[in-house]
Amino acid sequence: MPLSQLTYCSRVQNLGPEDVQAILDVSRKGNQAADVTGMLLYDRRGFLQCLEGEREQVTATFARIVADPRHDQVALIAVHDIENRDFPDWTMGYVVTKLPQVAAVLADFGLGETFQPQQMSANAAVSLMKRMRDLNRTV
Ligand code: FAD
């Protein structure tokens, strides 16, 4: 079974830190069981998330996420086969945009003032998530 990597973004209305923590907790549990790995970027205006794993597991996980009422306007940015995982160490890596180091990387990708990953190319979105991964190793 080929490995797939899927990247999407969504918008949020009113989520508190405890809501985001609850999402992370359930994500890490579900992903561990499904051998799905990835990275979640949260901004008060939305999410950008990368999921990777066996194709069927990524599809099932994404289907649950799309139906989740805690966010909306889910937009698929990229989906492709991968030889190796980009986020093998994380059942769900997490970064929050208000950290200064994260804000600087977002500015590099044109997301500084307005968090609008909907406008990004697939390549740019995946590159951004990899930069976040590398940042996550140092903060
Ligand atoms: P159940 O726990 O049985 O819940 C039933 C329904 O209620 C589902 O639609 C669920 O989404 C919704 N729900 C659950 N809790 C709440 C709540 N507090 N408020 C409102 N609605 C709620 N899950 C993963 O497994 N892996 C991921 O990587 C992952 N990433 C996510 C990223 C984002 C941005 C969001 C919003 C959710 C993510 N989730 C992820 C959670 C996912 O959407 C499901 O809630 C979770 O997988 C449990 O699915 P379930 O069908 O067992 O739902």
mmCIF file of C-alpha atoms and ligand atoms in Angstrom:
data_model
loop_
_atom_site.group_PDB
_atom_site.id
_atom_site.type_symbol
_atom_site.label_atom_id
_atom_site.label_comp_id
_atom_site.label_asym_id
_atom_site.label_seq_id
_atom_site.Cartn_x
_atom_site.Cartn_y
_atom_site.Cartn_z
ATOM 1 C CA MET A 1 0.000 0.000 0.000
ATOM 2 C CA PRO A 2 1.566 3.350 -1.011
ATOM 3 C CA LEU A 3 2.043 6.050 1.585
ATOM 4 C CA SER A 4 0.042 9.225 1.013
ATOM 5 C CA GLN A 5 0.496 12.723 2.300
ATOM 6 C CA LEU A 6 -2.459 15.093 2.461
ATOM 7 C CA THR A 7 -2.423 18.788 3.307
ATOM 8 C CA TYR A 8 -5.497 20.926 3.905
ATOM 9 C CA CYS A 9 -6.489 24.117 5.629
ATOM 10 C CA SER A 10 -9.670 25.281 7.356
ATOM 11 C CA ARG A 11 -11.177 28.271 9.126
ATOM 12 C CA VAL A 12 -12.180 28.545 12.778
ATOM 13 C CA GLN A 13 -14.612 30.873 14.509
ATOM 14 C CA ASN A 14 -14.283 30.552 18.257
ATOM 15 C CA LEU A 15 -11.830 28.039 19.596
ATOM 16 C CA GLY A 16 -10.118 28.318 22.967
ATOM 17 C CA PRO A 17 -6.794 26.746 23.983
ATOM 18 C CA GLU A 18 -8.653 23.930 25.713
ATOM 19 C CA ASP A 19 -10.526 23.140 22.469
ATOM 20 C CA VAL A 20 -7.263 22.947 20.558
ATOM 21 C CA GLN A 21 -5.747 20.755 23.252
ATOM 22 C CA ALA A 22 -8.772 18.430 23.047
ATOM 23 C CA ILE A 23 -8.327 18.203 19.261
ATOM 24 C CA LEU A 24 -4.642 17.375 19.707
ATOM 25 C CA ASP A 25 -5.335 14.734 22.332
ATOM 26 C CA VAL A 26 -7.901 12.903 20.217
ATOM 27 C CA SER A 27 -5.739 13.311 17.108
ATOM 28 C CA ARG A 28 -2.673 11.791 18.703
ATOM 29 C CA LYS A 29 -4.665 8.858 20.015
ATOM 30 C CA GLY A 30 -6.438 8.228 16.717
ATOM 31 C CA ASN A 31 -3.289 8.677 14.674
ATOM 32 C CA GLN A 32 -1.250 6.353 16.807
ATOM 33 C CA ALA A 33 -3.865 3.644 16.299
ATOM 34 C CA ALA A 34 -3.951 4.261 12.529
ATOM 35 C CA ASP A 35 -0.187 4.800 12.107
ATOM 36 C CA VAL A 36 -0.886 8.298 10.797
ATOM 37 C CA THR A 37 1.691 11.016 11.409
ATOM 38 C CA GLY A 38 1.734 14.720 10.648
ATOM 39 C CA MET A 39 1.803 18.304 11.712
ATOM 40 C CA LEU A 40 -0.885 20.765 12.784
ATOM 41 C CA LEU A 41 -0.450 24.508 12.610
ATOM 42 C CA TYR A 42 -3.005 26.566 14.515
ATOM 43 C CA ASP A 43 -3.724 30.214 14.103
ATOM 44 C CA ARG A 44 -6.725 31.855 15.783
ATOM 45 C CA ARG A 45 -8.189 32.195 12.283
ATOM 46 C CA GLY A 46 -7.620 28.668 11.074
ATOM 47 C CA PHE A 47 -5.692 25.431 10.792
ATOM 48 C CA LEU A 48 -3.173 24.067 8.345
ATOM 49 C CA GLN A 49 -2.572 20.342 8.720
ATOM 50 C CA CYS A 50 -0.489 17.681 7.042
ATOM 51 C CA LEU A 51 -1.460 13.999 7.421
ATOM 52 C CA GLU A 52 0.567 11.047 6.185
ATOM 53 C CA GLY A 53 0.244 7.309 6.331
ATOM 54 C CA GLU A 54 -1.352 4.468 4.436
ATOM 55 C CA ARG A 55 -3.734 5.818 1.847
ATOM 56 C CA GLU A 56 -6.875 4.338 3.386
ATOM 57 C CA GLN A 57 -5.975 5.536 6.877
ATOM 58 C CA VAL A 58 -5.258 9.065 5.669
ATOM 59 C CA THR A 59 -8.560 9.094 3.786
ATOM 60 C CA ALA A 60 -10.553 7.864 6.796
ATOM 61 C CA THR A 61 -8.868 10.375 9.103
ATOM 62 C CA PHE A 62 -9.476 13.239 6.696
ATOM 63 C CA ALA A 63 -13.141 12.235 6.299
ATOM 64 C CA ARG A 64 -13.632 12.528 10.070
ATOM 65 C CA ILE A 65 -11.818 15.860 10.142
ATOM 66 C CA VAL A 66 -13.911 17.336 7.305
ATOM 67 C CA ALA A 67 -17.098 16.449 9.231
ATOM 68 C CA ASP A 68 -15.873 18.007 12.472
ATOM 69 C CA PRO A 69 -17.992 21.047 13.439
ATOM 70 C CA ARG A 70 -15.105 22.716 15.312
ATOM 71 C CA HIS A 71 -13.869 24.166 12.030
ATOM 72 C CA ASP A 72 -15.258 24.871 8.569
ATOM 73 C CA GLN A 73 -14.352 25.872 5.010
ATOM 74 C CA VAL A 74 -12.019 22.881 4.741
ATOM 75 C CA ALA A 75 -9.920 23.237 1.577
ATOM 76 C CA LEU A 76 -7.725 20.460 0.209
ATOM 77 C CA ILE A 77 -4.330 21.860 -0.754
ATOM 78 C CA ALA A 78 -2.275 18.812 -1.749
ATOM 79 C CA VAL A 79 -2.377 15.044 -1.821
ATOM 80 C CA HIS A 80 0.383 12.860 -3.212
ATOM 81 C CA ASP A 81 2.274 9.618 -2.752
ATOM 82 C CA ILE A 82 5.419 9.762 -0.660
ATOM 83 C CA GLU A 83 8.338 7.354 -0.391
ATOM 84 C CA ASN A 84 9.130 8.351 3.181
ATOM 85 C CA ARG A 85 7.260 10.270 5.815
ATOM 86 C CA ASP A 86 8.177 13.906 6.420
ATOM 87 C CA PHE A 87 6.892 13.757 10.021
ATOM 88 C CA PRO A 88 7.751 10.232 11.154
ATOM 89 C CA ASP A 89 8.281 11.222 14.777
ATOM 90 C CA TRP A 90 4.927 12.877 15.352
ATOM 91 C CA THR A 91 1.485 11.350 15.809
ATOM 92 C CA MET A 92 0.662 15.049 15.469
ATOM 93 C CA GLY A 93 3.318 17.744 15.741
ATOM 94 C CA TYR A 94 1.899 21.075 16.809
ATOM 95 C CA VAL A 95 2.856 24.700 16.398
ATOM 96 C CA VAL A 96 0.954 27.814 17.321
ATOM 97 C CA THR A 97 1.428 30.920 15.193
ATOM 98 C CA LYS A 98 1.805 33.426 18.013
ATOM 99 C CA LEU A 99 5.303 32.156 18.878
ATOM 100 C CA PRO A 100 7.762 34.732 17.477
ATOM 101 C CA GLN A 101 9.895 32.083 15.743
ATOM 102 C CA VAL A 102 6.798 30.714 14.041
ATOM 103 C CA ALA A 103 5.566 34.175 13.056
ATOM 104 C CA ALA A 104 8.904 34.829 11.334
ATOM 105 C CA VAL A 105 8.592 31.677 9.216
ATOM 106 C CA LEU A 106 4.982 32.523 8.371
ATOM 107 C CA ALA A 107 6.100 35.954 7.194
ATOM 108 C CA ASP A 108 8.616 34.228 4.863
ATOM 109 C CA PHE A 109 5.675 32.402 3.304
ATOM 110 C CA GLY A 110 3.488 35.504 2.992
ATOM 111 C CA LEU A 111 1.163 34.490 5.838
ATOM 112 C CA GLY A 112 2.327 37.088 8.328
ATOM 113 C CA GLU A 113 -0.501 39.603 8.421
ATOM 114 C CA THR A 114 -3.362 37.527 7.124
ATOM 115 C CA PHE A 115 -3.358 33.816 7.743
ATOM 116 C CA GLN A 116 -4.710 32.617 4.405
ATOM 117 C CA PRO A 117 -3.186 29.253 3.524
ATOM 118 C CA GLN A 118 -6.085 28.840 1.067
ATOM 119 C CA GLN A 119 -4.063 31.031 -1.274
ATOM 120 C CA MET A 120 -0.863 28.962 -1.101
ATOM 121 C CA SER A 121 0.469 26.620 -3.750
ATOM 122 C CA ALA A 122 0.703 22.950 -2.801
ATOM 123 C CA ASN A 123 4.509 23.100 -2.848
ATOM 124 C CA ALA A 124 4.639 26.166 -0.626
ATOM 125 C CA ALA A 125 2.231 24.660 1.916
ATOM 126 C CA VAL A 126 4.242 21.438 2.209
ATOM 127 C CA SER A 127 7.504 23.419 2.440
ATOM 128 C CA LEU A 128 6.003 25.535 5.196
ATOM 129 C CA MET A 129 5.020 22.462 7.187
ATOM 130 C CA LYS A 130 8.566 21.086 6.857
ATOM 131 C CA ARG A 131 9.976 24.403 8.108
ATOM 132 C CA MET A 132 7.580 24.118 11.045
ATOM 133 C CA ARG A 133 8.826 20.599 11.680
ATOM 134 C CA ASP A 134 12.425 21.814 11.808
ATOM 135 C CA LEU A 135 11.440 24.692 14.063
ATOM 136 C CA ASN A 136 9.603 22.303 16.326
ATOM 137 C CA ARG A 137 12.873 20.482 16.888
ATOM 138 C CA THR A 138 14.505 23.631 18.198
ATOM 139 C CA VAL A 139 11.809 25.296 20.356
HETATM 140 P P1 FAD B 1 -16.559 11.117 18.008
HETATM 141 O O1 FAD B 1 -15.534 11.380 19.079
HETATM 142 O O2 FAD B 1 -17.375 9.850 18.051
HETATM 143 O O3 FAD B 1 -17.463 12.388 17.822
HETATM 144 C C1 FAD B 1 -18.636 12.436 16.984
HETATM 145 C C2 FAD B 1 -18.699 13.734 16.212
HETATM 146 O O4 FAD B 1 -18.637 14.859 17.103
HETATM 147 C C3 FAD B 1 -17.538 13.879 15.250
HETATM 148 O O5 FAD B 1 -17.998 14.544 14.077
HETATM 149 C C4 FAD B 1 -16.588 14.761 16.009
HETATM 150 O O6 FAD B 1 -15.743 15.478 15.108
HETATM 151 C C5 FAD B 1 -17.534 15.679 16.763
HETATM 152 N N1 FAD B 1 -16.920 16.192 18.011
HETATM 153 C C6 FAD B 1 -16.095 15.523 18.848
HETATM 154 N N2 FAD B 1 -15.741 16.321 19.868
HETATM 155 C C7 FAD B 1 -16.365 17.515 19.686
HETATM 156 C C8 FAD B 1 -16.406 18.748 20.384
HETATM 157 N N3 FAD B 1 -15.716 18.928 21.522
HETATM 158 N N4 FAD B 1 -17.147 19.751 19.886
HETATM 159 C C9 FAD B 1 -17.843 19.592 18.741
HETATM 160 N N5 FAD B 1 -17.839 18.449 18.028
HETATM 161 C C10 FAD B 1 -17.113 17.416 18.484
HETATM 162 N N6 FAD B 1 -8.641 13.213 14.480
HETATM 163 C C11 FAD B 1 -7.718 12.261 14.207
HETATM 164 O O7 FAD B 1 -7.946 11.079 14.465
HETATM 165 N N7 FAD B 1 -6.507 12.619 13.656
HETATM 166 C C12 FAD B 1 -6.197 13.887 13.338
HETATM 167 O O8 FAD B 1 -5.089 14.145 12.854
HETATM 168 C C13 FAD B 1 -7.169 14.895 13.596
HETATM 169 N N8 FAD B 1 -6.918 16.191 13.290
HETATM 170 C C14 FAD B 1 -7.894 17.130 13.498
HETATM 171 C C15 FAD B 1 -7.650 18.435 13.103
HETATM 172 C C16 FAD B 1 -8.624 19.418 13.277
HETATM 173 C C17 FAD B 1 -8.343 20.824 12.832
HETATM 174 C C18 FAD B 1 -9.865 19.065 13.853
HETATM 175 C C19 FAD B 1 -10.921 20.110 14.034
HETATM 176 C C20 FAD B 1 -10.114 17.767 14.249
HETATM 177 C C21 FAD B 1 -9.124 16.782 14.092
HETATM 178 N N9 FAD B 1 -9.324 15.468 14.474
HETATM 179 C C22 FAD B 1 -8.393 14.506 14.188
HETATM 180 C C23 FAD B 1 -10.532 15.074 15.222
HETATM 181 C C24 FAD B 1 -11.556 14.438 14.312
HETATM 182 O O9 FAD B 1 -12.260 15.445 13.612
HETATM 183 C C25 FAD B 1 -12.538 13.595 15.130
HETATM 184 O O10 FAD B 1 -13.168 14.387 16.100
HETATM 185 C C26 FAD B 1 -11.835 12.456 15.830
HETATM 186 O O11 FAD B 1 -11.013 11.739 14.913
HETATM 187 C C27 FAD B 1 -12.832 11.489 16.481
HETATM 188 O O12 FAD B 1 -13.677 11.006 15.478
HETATM 189 P P2 FAD B 1 -14.964 10.157 15.813
HETATM 190 O O13 FAD B 1 -15.673 9.857 14.552
HETATM 191 O O14 FAD B 1 -14.548 9.003 16.685
HETATM 192 O O15 FAD B 1 -15.833 11.186 16.580
#
